[in-house]
Amino acid sequence: MQPSGPPRTVLPPESPAVVAALSAAAAAAIEERHDLVARVVMANPRSLHAWAALGDLGRDDIERYAAYRVGYHRGLDALRANGWRGSGYVRWADGTNRGFLRCLSGLQRMAAAIGEDDEAQRIAMFMQQLDPTGIPSELGNL
């Protein structure tokens, strides 16, 4: 029996090489992390976790906004490629969705920080639609 309600989309896992590269970057000295993560993004531009990490390490609100926005758009492409049709659940509980959801949450925070209040409100509503159980508001480097 199929569960009722909107469909749920789960993104595929990141490649082990990307996970290893991001872990190595996270373990590096703080002053090296941004450049190391930027290299991971350049080598793996479809990696949502890499875009989220680059946003987390942005040097100012605009740089963070830009990285999260690219990750968000890459994430929409990935969701569509995995059966999402513009509605339905994309849950935080599904760990492979967290790169996209981190980008979306970061974009919402940075939109608010730069005064794009209408965008921040739209994203907050979108996050609630994707996962009504909630997405952690302070994600850090997950």
Coordinates of C-alpha atoms in Angstrom, one line a residue:
M1 CA 0.0 0.0 0.0
Q2 CA 1.4 3.4 -1.0
P3 CA 1.4 6.1 1.7
S4 CA -1.0 9.0 1.1
G5 CA 0.1 12.6 0.7
P6 CA 2.6 14.4 -1.5
P7 CA 5.4 12.4 -3.0
R8 CA 8.8 12.3 -1.3
T9 CA 12.0 12.9 -3.2
V10 CA 15.4 11.6 -2.0
L11 CA 18.6 12.7 -3.7
P12 CA 21.3 10.2 -4.4
P13 CA 24.4 10.1 -2.1
E14 CA 27.5 12.2 -2.8
S15 CA 30.5 10.4 -4.3
P16 CA 32.9 9.1 -1.7
A17 CA 35.6 11.2 -3.2
V18 CA 33.6 14.4 -2.6
V19 CA 32.8 13.4 0.9
A20 CA 36.5 12.7 1.6
A21 CA 37.6 16.0 0.0
L22 CA 35.1 18.0 2.1
S23 CA 36.2 16.1 5.2
A24 CA 39.8 16.9 4.5
A25 CA 38.9 20.6 4.0
A26 CA 37.0 20.7 7.3
A27 CA 40.0 19.2 9.1
A28 CA 42.4 21.8 7.6
A29 CA 43.5 25.0 9.3
I30 CA 40.7 27.6 9.3
E31 CA 42.6 29.9 7.0
E32 CA 42.9 27.1 4.4
R33 CA 39.3 25.9 4.4
H34 CA 37.7 28.3 2.0
D35 CA 40.2 27.7 -0.7
L36 CA 40.1 23.9 -0.2
V37 CA 36.3 23.8 -0.4
A38 CA 36.4 26.2 -3.5
R39 CA 38.7 23.6 -5.2
V40 CA 36.2 20.8 -4.3
V41 CA 33.4 22.9 -5.9
M42 CA 35.5 23.6 -9.0
A43 CA 36.1 19.9 -9.5
N44 CA 32.5 18.9 -8.6
P45 CA 30.2 21.7 -9.5
R46 CA 27.1 19.5 -9.0
S47 CA 27.9 18.7 -5.4
L48 CA 25.3 20.3 -3.2
H49 CA 27.2 19.6 -0.1
A50 CA 30.3 21.4 -1.5
W51 CA 28.2 24.5 -2.4
A52 CA 26.7 24.5 1.1
A53 CA 30.2 24.2 2.6
L54 CA 31.4 27.1 0.4
G55 CA 28.4 29.2 1.5
D56 CA 29.2 28.4 5.1
L57 CA 32.8 29.6 4.6
G58 CA 31.9 32.7 2.6
R59 CA 34.0 35.8 3.5
D60 CA 30.9 38.1 3.6
D61 CA 27.1 38.0 3.2
I62 CA 27.2 38.5 -0.6
E63 CA 29.7 35.7 -1.2
R64 CA 27.7 33.4 1.1
Y65 CA 24.5 34.4 -0.7
A66 CA 26.0 33.7 -4.1
A67 CA 27.3 30.2 -3.1
Y68 CA 24.0 29.2 -1.5
R69 CA 22.1 30.5 -4.5
V70 CA 24.1 28.4 -6.9
G71 CA 23.7 25.4 -4.7
Y72 CA 20.0 26.0 -4.5
H73 CA 19.7 26.1 -8.3
R74 CA 21.9 23.1 -8.8
G75 CA 19.7 21.4 -6.2
L76 CA 16.5 22.2 -8.1
D77 CA 18.1 20.6 -11.1
A78 CA 19.1 17.5 -9.1
L79 CA 15.6 17.2 -7.6
R80 CA 14.0 17.4 -11.0
A81 CA 16.4 14.7 -12.3
N82 CA 15.3 12.5 -9.5
G83 CA 11.5 12.8 -10.1
W84 CA 10.5 16.0 -8.2
R85 CA 7.9 17.9 -10.2
G86 CA 7.8 21.1 -8.3
S87 CA 5.9 19.9 -5.2
G88 CA 6.2 17.2 -2.6
Y89 CA 8.5 16.5 0.3
V90 CA 12.3 16.9 0.4
R91 CA 12.9 15.8 4.0
W92 CA 15.9 16.7 6.2
A93 CA 15.6 13.2 7.7
D94 CA 16.9 11.9 4.4
G95 CA 20.5 12.7 4.8
T96 CA 21.3 12.9 1.1
N97 CA 18.9 15.8 0.9
R98 CA 20.8 17.9 3.4
G99 CA 23.2 19.5 0.9
F100 CA 20.2 21.1 -0.9
L101 CA 18.4 21.9 2.3
R102 CA 21.5 23.5 3.7
C103 CA 21.8 25.7 0.6
L104 CA 18.2 26.6 0.8
S105 CA 18.4 27.5 4.5
G106 CA 21.6 29.5 4.0
L107 CA 20.0 31.4 1.1
Q108 CA 17.1 32.3 3.3
R109 CA 19.4 33.6 6.1
M110 CA 21.6 35.5 3.6
A111 CA 18.6 37.0 1.8
A112 CA 17.4 38.3 5.2
A113 CA 20.9 39.6 6.0
I114 CA 21.1 41.7 2.8
G115 CA 17.6 43.0 3.1
E116 CA 15.8 40.8 0.6
D117 CA 12.9 40.3 3.0
D118 CA 10.4 39.1 0.4
E119 CA 12.8 36.5 -0.9
A120 CA 13.6 35.4 2.7
Q121 CA 9.9 34.9 3.4
R122 CA 9.3 33.0 0.2
I123 CA 12.1 30.6 1.0
A124 CA 10.9 30.1 4.6
M125 CA 7.5 29.1 3.2
F126 CA 9.2 26.8 0.6
M127 CA 11.2 25.1 3.3
Q128 CA 8.1 24.5 5.3
Q129 CA 6.4 23.0 2.3
L130 CA 9.4 20.7 1.6
D131 CA 9.7 19.5 5.1
P132 CA 6.8 20.4 7.5
T133 CA 8.7 18.6 10.3
G134 CA 11.3 21.3 10.1
I135 CA 14.8 22.0 8.9
P136 CA 17.3 23.0 11.6
S137 CA 17.7 26.8 11.6
E138 CA 21.4 26.8 12.6
L139 CA 22.9 24.1 10.5
G140 CA 26.6 24.8 10.8
N141 CA 28.9 22.4 9.0
L142 CA 26.8 19.3 8.8

